[in-house]
Amino acid sequence: MQHSSLPDFVSKYFWGDNLSELSLERNETYIIQTILNIGDQKAVSWLLSAIDKNKIKQRISLLKLTTPSSKFWNLFLS
């Protein structure tokens, strides 16, 4: 099964991970969490184009986000 890889401009946020094993299909929650915590505007734009905004919104309470990130994304996605 072929898994989509992350774009180079997003991969930089996963420097401690084996990128050949990381895919949006298998690691969606982890990728969302990481990008919402530390991603730049380009990474967030990619995330919002790759995953439905409502799907991200449903997962917000399950993510390990910093307090400022959590407050921002709850407001942004509401």
JSON list of N, CA and C in Angstrom, two decimals:
[
{"chain": "A", "resi": 1, "resn": "MET", "atom": "N", "xyz": [0.84, -1.18, 0.00]},
{"chain": "A", "resi": 1, "resn": "MET", "atom": "CA", "xyz": [0.00, 0.00, 0.00]},
{"chain": "A", "resi": 1, "resn": "MET", "atom": "C", "xyz": [0.88, 1.24, 0.00]},
{"chain": "A", "resi": 2, "resn": "GLN", "atom": "N", "xyz": [0.61, 2.16, -0.89]},
{"chain": "A", "resi": 2, "resn": "GLN", "atom": "CA", "xyz": [1.38, 3.40, -0.99]},
{"chain": "A", "resi": 2, "resn": "GLN", "atom": "C", "xyz": [0.80, 4.43, -0.03]},
{"chain": "A", "resi": 3, "resn": "HIS", "atom": "N", "xyz": [1.65, 5.05, 0.75]},
{"chain": "A", "resi": 3, "resn": "HIS", "atom": "CA", "xyz": [1.23, 6.10, 1.67]},
{"chain": "A", "resi": 3, "resn": "HIS", "atom": "C", "xyz": [1.79, 7.42, 1.18]},
{"chain": "A", "resi": 4, "resn": "SER", "atom": "N", "xyz": [0.99, 8.47, 1.31]},
{"chain": "A", "resi": 4, "resn": "SER", "atom": "CA", "xyz": [1.48, 9.77, 0.87]},
{"chain": "A", "resi": 4, "resn": "SER", "atom": "C", "xyz": [2.53, 10.28, 1.84]},
{"chain": "A", "resi": 5, "resn": "SER", "atom": "N", "xyz": [3.59, 10.79, 1.28]},
{"chain": "A", "resi": 5, "resn": "SER", "atom": "CA", "xyz": [4.64, 11.34, 2.12]},
{"chain": "A", "resi": 5, "resn": "SER", "atom": "C", "xyz": [4.35, 12.81, 2.37]},
{"chain": "A", "resi": 6, "resn": "LEU", "atom": "N", "xyz": [5.03, 13.35, 3.34]},
{"chain": "A", "resi": 6, "resn": "LEU", "atom": "CA", "xyz": [4.84, 14.75, 3.69]},
{"chain": "A", "resi": 6, "resn": "LEU", "atom": "C", "xyz": [5.68, 15.63, 2.78]},
{"chain": "A", "resi": 7, "resn": "PRO", "atom": "N", "xyz": [5.19, 16.81, 2.45]},
{"chain": "A", "resi": 7, "resn": "PRO", "atom": "CA", "xyz": [6.01, 17.73, 1.66]},
{"chain": "A", "resi": 7, "resn": "PRO", "atom": "C", "xyz": [7.27, 18.12, 2.44]},
{"chain": "A", "resi": 8, "resn": "ASP", "atom": "N", "xyz": [8.32, 18.49, 1.72]},
{"chain": "A", "resi": 8, "resn": "ASP", "atom": "CA", "xyz": [9.57, 18.87, 2.37]},
{"chain": "A", "resi": 8, "resn": "ASP", "atom": "C", "xyz": [9.39, 19.99, 3.39]},
{"chain": "A", "resi": 9, "resn": "PHE", "atom": "N", "xyz": [8.57, 20.97, 3.07]},
{"chain": "A", "resi": 9, "resn": "PHE", "atom": "CA", "xyz": [8.40, 22.10, 3.98]},
{"chain": "A", "resi": 9, "resn": "PHE", "atom": "C", "xyz": [7.65, 21.71, 5.26]},
{"chain": "A", "resi": 10, "resn": "VAL", "atom": "N", "xyz": [7.02, 20.56, 5.28]},
{"chain": "A", "resi": 10, "resn": "VAL", "atom": "CA", "xyz": [6.36, 20.04, 6.48]},
{"chain": "A", "resi": 10, "resn": "VAL", "atom": "C", "xyz": [7.27, 19.04, 7.20]},
{"chain": "A", "resi": 11, "resn": "SER", "atom": "N", "xyz": [8.04, 18.30, 6.44]},
{"chain": "A", "resi": 11, "resn": "SER", "atom": "CA", "xyz": [8.91, 17.26, 7.01]},
{"chain": "A", "resi": 11, "resn": "SER", "atom": "C", "xyz": [9.88, 17.80, 8.06]},
{"chain": "A", "resi": 12, "resn": "LYS", "atom": "N", "xyz": [10.27, 19.07, 7.94]},
{"chain": "A", "resi": 12, "resn": "LYS", "atom": "CA", "xyz": [11.24, 19.64, 8.88]},
{"chain": "A", "resi": 12, "resn": "LYS", "atom": "C", "xyz": [10.73, 19.64, 10.32]},
{"chain": "A", "resi": 13, "resn": "TYR", "atom": "N", "xyz": [9.44, 19.53, 10.53]},
{"chain": "A", "resi": 13, "resn": "TYR", "atom": "CA", "xyz": [8.88, 19.50, 11.88]},
{"chain": "A", "resi": 13, "resn": "TYR", "atom": "C", "xyz": [8.93, 18.10, 12.50]},
{"chain": "A", "resi": 14, "resn": "PHE", "atom": "N", "xyz": [9.34, 17.13, 11.73]},
{"chain": "A", "resi": 14, "resn": "PHE", "atom": "CA", "xyz": [9.38, 15.74, 12.18]},
{"chain": "A", "resi": 14, "resn": "PHE", "atom": "C", "xyz": [10.81, 15.20, 12.12]},
{"chain": "A", "resi": 15, "resn": "TRP", "atom": "N", "xyz": [11.75, 16.04, 12.53]},
{"chain": "A", "resi": 15, "resn": "TRP", "atom": "CA", "xyz": [13.18, 15.72, 12.44]},
{"chain": "A", "resi": 15, "resn": "TRP", "atom": "C", "xyz": [13.56, 14.49, 13.25]},
{"chain": "A", "resi": 16, "resn": "GLY", "atom": "N", "xyz": [12.82, 14.16, 14.29]},
{"chain": "A", "resi": 16, "resn": "GLY", "atom": "CA", "xyz": [13.15, 13.00, 15.13]},
{"chain": "A", "resi": 16, "resn": "GLY", "atom": "C", "xyz": [12.45, 11.73, 14.70]},
{"chain": "A", "resi": 17, "resn": "ASP", "atom": "N", "xyz": [11.70, 11.80, 13.62]},
{"chain": "A", "resi": 17, "resn": "ASP", "atom": "CA", "xyz": [10.92, 10.65, 13.16]},
{"chain": "A", "resi": 17, "resn": "ASP", "atom": "C", "xyz": [11.53, 10.05, 11.89]},
{"chain": "A", "resi": 18, "resn": "ASN", "atom": "N", "xyz": [11.24, 8.79, 11.67]},
{"chain": "A", "resi": 18, "resn": "ASN", "atom": "CA", "xyz": [11.64, 8.12, 10.44]},
{"chain": "A", "resi": 18, "resn": "ASN", "atom": "C", "xyz": [10.63, 8.53, 9.36]},
{"chain": "A", "resi": 19, "resn": "LEU", "atom": "N", "xyz": [11.02, 9.45, 8.50]},
{"chain": "A", "resi": 19, "resn": "LEU", "atom": "CA", "xyz": [10.10, 10.00, 7.51]},
{"chain": "A", "resi": 19, "resn": "LEU", "atom": "C", "xyz": [9.60, 8.97, 6.51]},
{"chain": "A", "resi": 20, "resn": "SER", "atom": "N", "xyz": [10.36, 7.91, 6.30]},
{"chain": "A", "resi": 20, "resn": "SER", "atom": "CA", "xyz": [9.90, 6.88, 5.36]},
{"chain": "A", "resi": 20, "resn": "SER", "atom": "C", "xyz": [8.73, 6.08, 5.95]},
{"chain": "A", "resi": 21, "resn": "GLU", "atom": "N", "xyz": [8.54, 6.15, 7.25]},
{"chain": "A", "resi": 21, "resn": "GLU", "atom": "CA", "xyz": [7.43, 5.43, 7.90]},
{"chain": "A", "resi": 21, "resn": "GLU", "atom": "C", "xyz": [6.28, 6.36, 8.30]},
{"chain": "A", "resi": 22, "resn": "LEU", "atom": "N", "xyz": [6.47, 7.65, 8.16]},
{"chain": "A", "resi": 22, "resn": "LEU", "atom": "CA", "xyz": [5.46, 8.62, 8.57]},
{"chain": "A", "resi": 22, "resn": "LEU", "atom": "C", "xyz": [4.57, 8.96, 7.38]},
{"chain": "A", "resi": 23, "resn": "SER", "atom": "N", "xyz": [3.27, 8.80, 7.56]},
{"chain": "A", "resi": 23, "resn": "SER", "atom": "CA", "xyz": [2.33, 9.15, 6.49]},
{"chain": "A", "resi": 23, "resn": "SER", "atom": "C", "xyz": [1.07, 9.76, 7.09]},
{"chain": "A", "resi": 24, "resn": "LEU", "atom": "N", "xyz": [0.43, 10.57, 6.30]},
{"chain": "A", "resi": 24, "resn": "LEU", "atom": "CA", "xyz": [-0.80, 11.22, 6.75]},
{"chain": "A", "resi": 24, "resn": "LEU", "atom": "C", "xyz": [-1.88, 10.20, 7.07]},
{"chain": "A", "resi": 25, "resn": "GLU", "atom": "N", "xyz": [-1.95, 9.14, 6.30]},
{"chain": "A", "resi": 25, "resn": "GLU", "atom": "CA", "xyz": [-2.98, 8.12, 6.52]},
{"chain": "A", "resi": 25, "resn": "GLU", "atom": "C", "xyz": [-2.79, 7.39, 7.85]},
{"chain": "A", "resi": 26, "resn": "ARG", "atom": "N", "xyz": [-1.56, 7.05, 8.18]},
{"chain": "A", "resi": 26, "resn": "ARG", "atom": "CA", "xyz": [-1.29, 6.27, 9.39]},
{"chain": "A", "resi": 26, "resn": "ARG", "atom": "C", "xyz": [-1.04, 7.11, 10.63]},
{"chain": "A", "resi": 27, "resn": "ASN", "atom": "N", "xyz": [-0.61, 8.33, 10.45]},
{"chain": "A", "resi": 27, "resn": "ASN", "atom": "CA", "xyz": [-0.17, 9.15, 11.58]},
{"chain": "A", "resi": 27, "resn": "ASN", "atom": "C", "xyz": [-0.89, 10.50, 11.61]},
{"chain": "A", "resi": 28, "resn": "GLU", "atom": "N", "xyz": [-2.12, 10.50, 11.19]},
{"chain": "A", "resi": 28, "resn": "GLU", "atom": "CA", "xyz": [-2.87, 11.74, 11.03]},
{"chain": "A", "resi": 28, "resn": "GLU", "atom": "C", "xyz": [-2.92, 12.58, 12.31]},
{"chain": "A", "resi": 29, "resn": "THR", "atom": "N", "xyz": [-3.28, 11.97, 13.43]},
{"chain": "A", "resi": 29, "resn": "THR", "atom": "CA", "xyz": [-3.41, 12.72, 14.67]},
{"chain": "A", "resi": 29, "resn": "THR", "atom": "C", "xyz": [-2.08, 13.32, 15.10]},
{"chain": "A", "resi": 30, "resn": "TYR", "atom": "N", "xyz": [-1.02, 12.56, 15.01]},
{"chain": "A", "resi": 30, "resn": "TYR", "atom": "CA", "xyz": [0.31, 13.04, 15.37]},
{"chain": "A", "resi": 30, "resn": "TYR", "atom": "C", "xyz": [0.75, 14.20, 14.47]},
{"chain": "A", "resi": 31, "resn": "ILE", "atom": "N", "xyz": [0.47, 14.09, 13.19]},
{"chain": "A", "resi": 31, "resn": "ILE", "atom": "CA", "xyz": [0.84, 15.15, 12.25]},
{"chain": "A", "resi": 31, "resn": "ILE", "atom": "C", "xyz": [0.03, 16.41, 12.52]},
{"chain": "A", "resi": 32, "resn": "ILE", "atom": "N", "xyz": [-1.25, 16.26, 12.75]},
{"chain": "A", "resi": 32, "resn": "ILE", "atom": "CA", "xyz": [-2.09, 17.42, 13.09]},
{"chain": "A", "resi": 32, "resn": "ILE", "atom": "C", "xyz": [-1.55, 18.10, 14.34]},
{"chain": "A", "resi": 33, "resn": "GLN", "atom": "N", "xyz": [-1.31, 17.32, 15.37]},
{"chain": "A", "resi": 33, "resn": "GLN", "atom": "CA", "xyz": [-0.83, 17.85, 16.65]},
{"chain": "A", "resi": 33, "resn": "GLN", "atom": "C", "xyz": [0.48, 18.63, 16.48]},
{"chain": "A", "resi": 34, "resn": "THR", "atom": "N", "xyz": [1.41, 18.04, 15.77]},
{"chain": "A", "resi": 34, "resn": "THR", "atom": "CA", "xyz": [2.72, 18.68, 15.58]},
{"chain": "A", "resi": 34, "resn": "THR", "atom": "C", "xyz": [2.61, 19.98, 14.80]},
{"chain": "A", "resi": 35, "resn": "ILE", "atom": "N", "xyz": [1.87, 19.96, 13.72]},
{"chain": "A", "resi": 35, "resn": "ILE", "atom": "CA", "xyz": [1.76, 21.17, 12.90]},
{"chain": "A", "resi": 35, "resn": "ILE", "atom": "C", "xyz": [1.00, 22.26, 13.63]},
{"chain": "A", "resi": 36, "resn": "LEU", "atom": "N", "xyz": [-0.06, 21.91, 14.35]},
{"chain": "A", "resi": 36, "resn": "LEU", "atom": "CA", "xyz": [-0.79, 22.94, 15.08]},
{"chain": "A", "resi": 36, "resn": "LEU", "atom": "C", "xyz": [0.04, 23.53, 16.21]},
{"chain": "A", "resi": 37, "resn": "ASN", "atom": "N", "xyz": [0.94, 22.76, 16.77]},
{"chain": "A", "resi": 37, "resn": "ASN", "atom": "CA", "xyz": [1.81, 23.26, 17.85]},
{"chain": "A", "resi": 37, "resn": "ASN", "atom": "C", "xyz": [2.96, 24.10, 17.33]},
{"chain": "A", "resi": 38, "resn": "ILE", "atom": "N", "xyz": [3.63, 23.65, 16.28]},
{"chain": "A", "resi": 38, "resn": "ILE", "atom": "CA", "xyz": [4.88, 24.32, 15.89]},
{"chain": "A", "resi": 38, "resn": "ILE", "atom": "C", "xyz": [4.99, 24.67, 14.41]},
{"chain": "A", "resi": 39, "resn": "GLY", "atom": "N", "xyz": [3.96, 24.37, 13.64]},
{"chain": "A", "resi": 39, "resn": "GLY", "atom": "CA", "xyz": [4.03, 24.63, 12.21]},
{"chain": "A", "resi": 39, "resn": "GLY", "atom": "C", "xyz": [3.94, 26.11, 11.86]},
{"chain": "A", "resi": 40, "resn": "ASP", "atom": "N", "xyz": [4.52, 26.46, 10.72]},
{"chain": "A", "resi": 40, "resn": "ASP", "atom": "CA", "xyz": [4.40, 27.83, 10.23]},
{"chain": "A", "resi": 40, "resn": "ASP", "atom": "C", "xyz": [3.16, 27.94, 9.34]},
{"chain": "A", "resi": 41, "resn": "GLN", "atom": "N", "xyz": [2.95, 29.12, 8.79]},
{"chain": "A", "resi": 41, "resn": "GLN", "atom": "CA", "xyz": [1.75, 29.37, 7.99]},
{"chain": "A", "resi": 41, "resn": "GLN", "atom": "C", "xyz": [1.64, 28.43, 6.79]},
{"chain": "A", "resi": 42, "resn": "LYS", "atom": "N", "xyz": [2.76, 28.16, 6.15]},
{"chain": "A", "resi": 42, "resn": "LYS", "atom": "CA", "xyz": [2.75, 27.28, 4.98]},
{"chain": "A", "resi": 42, "resn": "LYS", "atom": "C", "xyz": [2.37, 25.85, 5.37]},
{"chain": "A", "resi": 43, "resn": "ALA", "atom": "N", "xyz": [2.90, 25.38, 6.50]},
{"chain": "A", "resi": 43, "resn": "ALA", "atom": "CA", "xyz": [2.58, 24.03, 6.97]},
{"chain": "A", "resi": 43, "resn": "ALA", "atom": "C", "xyz": [1.11, 23.93, 7.38]},
{"chain": "A", "resi": 44, "resn": "VAL", "atom": "N", "xyz": [0.60, 24.95, 8.05]},
{"chain": "A", "resi": 44, "resn": "VAL", "atom": "CA", "xyz": [-0.81, 24.95, 8.46]},
{"chain": "A", "resi": 44, "resn": "VAL", "atom": "C", "xyz": [-1.71, 25.01, 7.24]},
{"chain": "A", "resi": 45, "resn": "SER", "atom": "N", "xyz": [-1.35, 25.81, 6.25]},
{"chain": "A", "resi": 45, "resn": "SER", "atom": "CA", "xyz": [-2.15, 25.87, 5.01]},
{"chain": "A", "resi": 45, "resn": "SER", "atom": "C", "xyz": [-2.20, 24.51, 4.34]},
{"chain": "A", "resi": 46, "resn": "TRP", "atom": "N", "xyz": [-1.06, 23.83, 4.30]},
{"chain": "A", "resi": 46, "resn": "TRP", "atom": "CA", "xyz": [-1.03, 22.49, 3.72]},
{"chain": "A", "resi": 46, "resn": "TRP", "atom": "C", "xyz": [-1.95, 21.56, 4.52]},
{"chain": "A", "resi": 47, "resn": "LEU", "atom": "N", "xyz": [-1.84, 21.61, 5.85]},
{"chain": "A", "resi": 47, "resn": "LEU", "atom": "CA", "xyz": [-2.66, 20.74, 6.71]},
{"chain": "A", "resi": 47, "resn": "LEU", "atom": "C", "xyz": [-4.14, 20.97, 6.45]},
{"chain": "A", "resi": 48, "resn": "LEU", "atom": "N", "xyz": [-4.55, 22.23, 6.38]},
{"chain": "A", "resi": 48, "resn": "LEU", "atom": "CA", "xyz": [-5.96, 22.54, 6.17]},
{"chain": "A", "resi": 48, "resn": "LEU", "atom": "C", "xyz": [-6.44, 22.17, 4.77]},
{"chain": "A", "resi": 49, "resn": "SER", "atom": "N", "xyz": [-5.52, 22.04, 3.83]},
{"chain": "A", "resi": 49, "resn": "SER", "atom": "CA", "xyz": [-5.92, 21.57, 2.49]},
{"chain": "A", "resi": 49, "resn": "SER", "atom": "C", "xyz": [-5.92, 20.04, 2.41]},
{"chain": "A", "resi": 50, "resn": "ALA", "atom": "N", "xyz": [-5.15, 19.40, 3.29]},
{"chain": "A", "resi": 50, "resn": "ALA", "atom": "CA", "xyz": [-5.04, 17.94, 3.26]},
{"chain": "A", "resi": 50, "resn": "ALA", "atom": "C", "xyz": [-6.09, 17.25, 4.13]},
{"chain": "A", "resi": 51, "resn": "ILE", "atom": "N", "xyz": [-6.54, 17.93, 5.17]},
{"chain": "A", "resi": 51, "resn": "ILE", "atom": "CA", "xyz": [-7.49, 17.34, 6.12]},
{"chain": "A", "resi": 51, "resn": "ILE", "atom": "C", "xyz": [-8.64, 18.32, 6.32]},
{"chain": "A", "resi": 52, "resn": "ASP", "atom": "N", "xyz": [-9.85, 17.80, 6.29]},
{"chain": "A", "resi": 52, "resn": "ASP", "atom": "CA", "xyz": [-11.04, 18.63, 6.47]},
{"chain": "A", "resi": 52, "resn": "ASP", "atom": "C", "xyz": [-10.99, 19.37, 7.81]},
{"chain": "A", "resi": 53, "resn": "LYS", "atom": "N", "xyz": [-11.31, 20.64, 7.78]},
{"chain": "A", "resi": 53, "resn": "LYS", "atom": "CA", "xyz": [-11.29, 21.49, 8.98]},
{"chain": "A", "resi": 53, "resn": "LYS", "atom": "C", "xyz": [-12.15, 20.91, 10.10]},
{"chain": "A", "resi": 54, "resn": "ASN", "atom": "N", "xyz": [-13.31, 20.36, 9.75]},
{"chain": "A", "resi": 54, "resn": "ASN", "atom": "CA", "xyz": [-14.20, 19.78, 10.77]},
{"chain": "A", "resi": 54, "resn": "ASN", "atom": "C", "xyz": [-13.58, 18.56, 11.43]},
{"chain": "A", "resi": 55, "resn": "LYS", "atom": "N", "xyz": [-12.84, 17.79, 10.66]},
{"chain": "A", "resi": 55, "resn": "LYS", "atom": "CA", "xyz": [-12.16, 16.62, 11.22]},
{"chain": "A", "resi": 55, "resn": "LYS", "atom": "C", "xyz": [-11.10, 17.05, 12.23]},
{"chain": "A", "resi": 56, "resn": "ILE", "atom": "N", "xyz": [-10.37, 18.10, 11.90]},
{"chain": "A", "resi": 56, "resn": "ILE", "atom": "CA", "xyz": [-9.37, 18.64, 12.82]},
{"chain": "A", "resi": 56, "resn": "ILE", "atom": "C", "xyz": [-10.06, 19.17, 14.08]},
{"chain": "A", "resi": 57, "resn": "LYS", "atom": "N", "xyz": [-11.13, 19.90, 13.89]},
{"chain": "A", "resi": 57, "resn": "LYS", "atom": "CA", "xyz": [-11.89, 20.47, 15.01]},
{"chain": "A", "resi": 57, "resn": "LYS", "atom": "C", "xyz": [-12.36, 19.38, 15.98]},
{"chain": "A", "resi": 58, "resn": "GLN", "atom": "N", "xyz": [-12.81, 18.25, 15.45]},
{"chain": "A", "resi": 58, "resn": "GLN", "atom": "CA", "xyz": [-13.28, 17.15, 16.29]},
{"chain": "A", "resi": 58, "resn": "GLN", "atom": "C", "xyz": [-12.17, 16.56, 17.15]},
{"chain": "A", "resi": 59, "resn": "ARG", "atom": "N", "xyz": [-10.94, 16.66, 16.68]},
{"chain": "A", "resi": 59, "resn": "ARG", "atom": "CA", "xyz": [-9.81, 16.05, 17.39]},
{"chain": "A", "resi": 59, "resn": "ARG", "atom": "C", "xyz": [-9.10, 16.99, 18.36]},
{"chain": "A", "resi": 60, "resn": "ILE", "atom": "N", "xyz": [-9.42, 18.26, 18.33]},
{"chain": "A", "resi": 60, "resn": "ILE", "atom": "CA", "xyz": [-8.69, 19.25, 19.13]},
{"chain": "A", "resi": 60, "resn": "ILE", "atom": "C", "xyz": [-8.59, 18.84, 20.59]},
{"chain": "A", "resi": 61, "resn": "SER", "atom": "N", "xyz": [-9.67, 18.37, 21.18]},
{"chain": "A", "resi": 61, "resn": "SER", "atom": "CA", "xyz": [-9.65, 18.03, 22.61]},
{"chain": "A", "resi": 61, "resn": "SER", "atom": "C", "xyz": [-8.77, 16.82, 22.91]},
{"chain": "A", "resi": 62, "resn": "LEU", "atom": "N", "xyz": [-8.45, 16.02, 21.91]},
{"chain": "A", "resi": 62, "resn": "LEU", "atom": "CA", "xyz": [-7.62, 14.83, 22.10]},
{"chain": "A", "resi": 62, "resn": "LEU", "atom": "C", "xyz": [-6.13, 15.11, 21.91]},
{"chain": "A", "resi": 63, "resn": "LEU", "atom": "N", "xyz": [-5.81, 16.26, 21.34]},
{"chain": "A", "resi": 63, "resn": "LEU", "atom": "CA", "xyz": [-4.43, 16.58, 21.01]},
{"chain": "A", "resi": 63, "resn": "LEU", "atom": "C", "xyz": [-3.68, 17.12, 22.22]},
{"chain": "A", "resi": 64, "resn": "LYS", "atom": "N", "xyz": [-2.39, 16.88, 22.25]},
{"chain": "A", "resi": 64, "resn": "LYS", "atom": "CA", "xyz": [-1.52, 17.43, 23.28]},
{"chain": "A", "resi": 64, "resn": "LYS", "atom": "C", "xyz": [-0.96, 18.74, 22.74]},
{"chain": "A", "resi": 65, "resn": "LEU", "atom": "N", "xyz": [-1.74, 19.80, 22.89]},
{"chain": "A", "resi": 65, "resn": "LEU", "atom": "CA", "xyz": [-1.34, 21.11, 22.42]},
{"chain": "A", "resi": 65, "resn": "LEU", "atom": "C", "xyz": [-0.91, 21.97, 23.60]},
{"chain": "A", "resi": 66, "resn": "THR", "atom": "N", "xyz": [-0.02, 22.91, 23.34]},
{"chain": "A", "resi": 66, "resn": "THR", "atom": "CA", "xyz": [0.31, 23.87, 24.38]},
{"chain": "A", "resi": 66, "resn": "THR", "atom": "C", "xyz": [-0.94, 24.69, 24.68]},
{"chain": "A", "resi": 67, "resn": "THR", "atom": "N", "xyz": [-1.01, 25.29, 25.85]},
{"chain": "A", "resi": 67, "resn": "THR", "atom": "CA", "xyz": [-2.19, 26.08, 26.20]},
{"chain": "A", "resi": 67, "resn": "THR", "atom": "C", "xyz": [-2.46, 27.20, 25.20]},
{"chain": "A", "resi": 68, "resn": "PRO", "atom": "N", "xyz": [-1.44, 27.98, 24.81]},
{"chain": "A", "resi": 68, "resn": "PRO", "atom": "CA", "xyz": [-1.72, 29.02, 23.81]},
{"chain": "A", "resi": 68, "resn": "PRO", "atom": "C", "xyz": [-2.19, 28.45, 22.47]},
{"chain": "A", "resi": 69, "resn": "SER", "atom": "N", "xyz": [-1.58, 27.35, 22.03]},
{"chain": "A", "resi": 69, "resn": "SER", "atom": "CA", "xyz": [-2.00, 26.73, 20.77]},
{"chain": "A", "resi": 69, "resn": "SER", "atom": "C", "xyz": [-3.43, 26.22, 20.86]},
{"chain": "A", "resi": 70, "resn": "SER", "atom": "N", "xyz": [-3.75, 25.58, 21.97]},
{"chain": "A", "resi": 70, "resn": "SER", "atom": "CA", "xyz": [-5.10, 25.04, 22.16]},
{"chain": "A", "resi": 70, "resn": "SER", "atom": "C", "xyz": [-6.14, 26.16, 22.11]},
{"chain": "A", "resi": 71, "resn": "LYS", "atom": "N", "xyz": [-5.88, 27.24, 22.81]},
{"chain": "A", "resi": 71, "resn": "LYS", "atom": "CA", "xyz": [-6.83, 28.37, 22.82]},
{"chain": "A", "resi": 71, "resn": "LYS", "atom": "C", "xyz": [-6.97, 28.96, 21.42]},
{"chain": "A", "resi": 72, "resn": "PHE", "atom": "N", "xyz": [-5.85, 29.16, 20.74]},
{"chain": "A", "resi": 72, "resn": "PHE", "atom": "CA", "xyz": [-5.90, 29.73, 19.40]},
{"chain": "A", "resi": 72, "resn": "PHE", "atom": "C", "xyz": [-6.68, 28.83, 18.44]},
{"chain": "A", "resi": 73, "resn": "TRP", "atom": "N", "xyz": [-6.35, 27.55, 18.40]},
{"chain": "A", "resi": 73, "resn": "TRP", "atom": "CA", "xyz": [-6.98, 26.66, 17.42]},
{"chain": "A", "resi": 73, "resn": "TRP", "atom": "C", "xyz": [-8.44, 26.40, 17.74]},
{"chain": "A", "resi": 74, "resn": "ASN", "atom": "N", "xyz": [-8.81, 26.38, 19.00]},
{"chain": "A", "resi": 74, "resn": "ASN", "atom": "CA", "xyz": [-10.24, 26.27, 19.34]},
{"chain": "A", "resi": 74, "resn": "ASN", "atom": "C", "xyz": [-11.00, 27.47, 18.80]},
{"chain": "A", "resi": 75, "resn": "LEU", "atom": "N", "xyz": [-10.43, 28.65, 18.95]},
{"chain": "A", "resi": 75, "resn": "LEU", "atom": "CA", "xyz": [-11.07, 29.86, 18.45]},
{"chain": "A", "resi": 75, "resn": "LEU", "atom": "C", "xyz": [-11.07, 29.88, 16.91]},
{"chain": "A", "resi": 76, "resn": "PHE", "atom": "N", "xyz": [-9.95, 29.57, 16.31]},
{"chain": "A", "resi": 76, "resn": "PHE", "atom": "CA", "xyz": [-9.81, 29.59, 14.85]},
{"chain": "A", "resi": 76, "resn": "PHE", "atom": "C", "xyz": [-10.76, 28.61, 14.18]},
{"chain": "A", "resi": 77, "resn": "LEU", "atom": "N", "xyz": [-10.89, 27.43, 14.75]},
{"chain": "A", "resi": 77, "resn": "LEU", "atom": "CA", "xyz": [-11.70, 26.38, 14.11]},
{"chain": "A", "resi": 77, "resn": "LEU", "atom": "C", "xyz": [-13.18, 26.45, 14.47]},
{"chain": "A", "resi": 78, "resn": "SER", "atom": "N", "xyz": [-13.56, 27.37, 15.36]},
{"chain": "A", "resi": 78, "resn": "SER", "atom": "CA", "xyz": [-14.98, 27.45, 15.75]},
{"chain": "A", "resi": 78, "resn": "SER", "atom": "C", "xyz": [-15.77, 28.32, 14.80]}
]
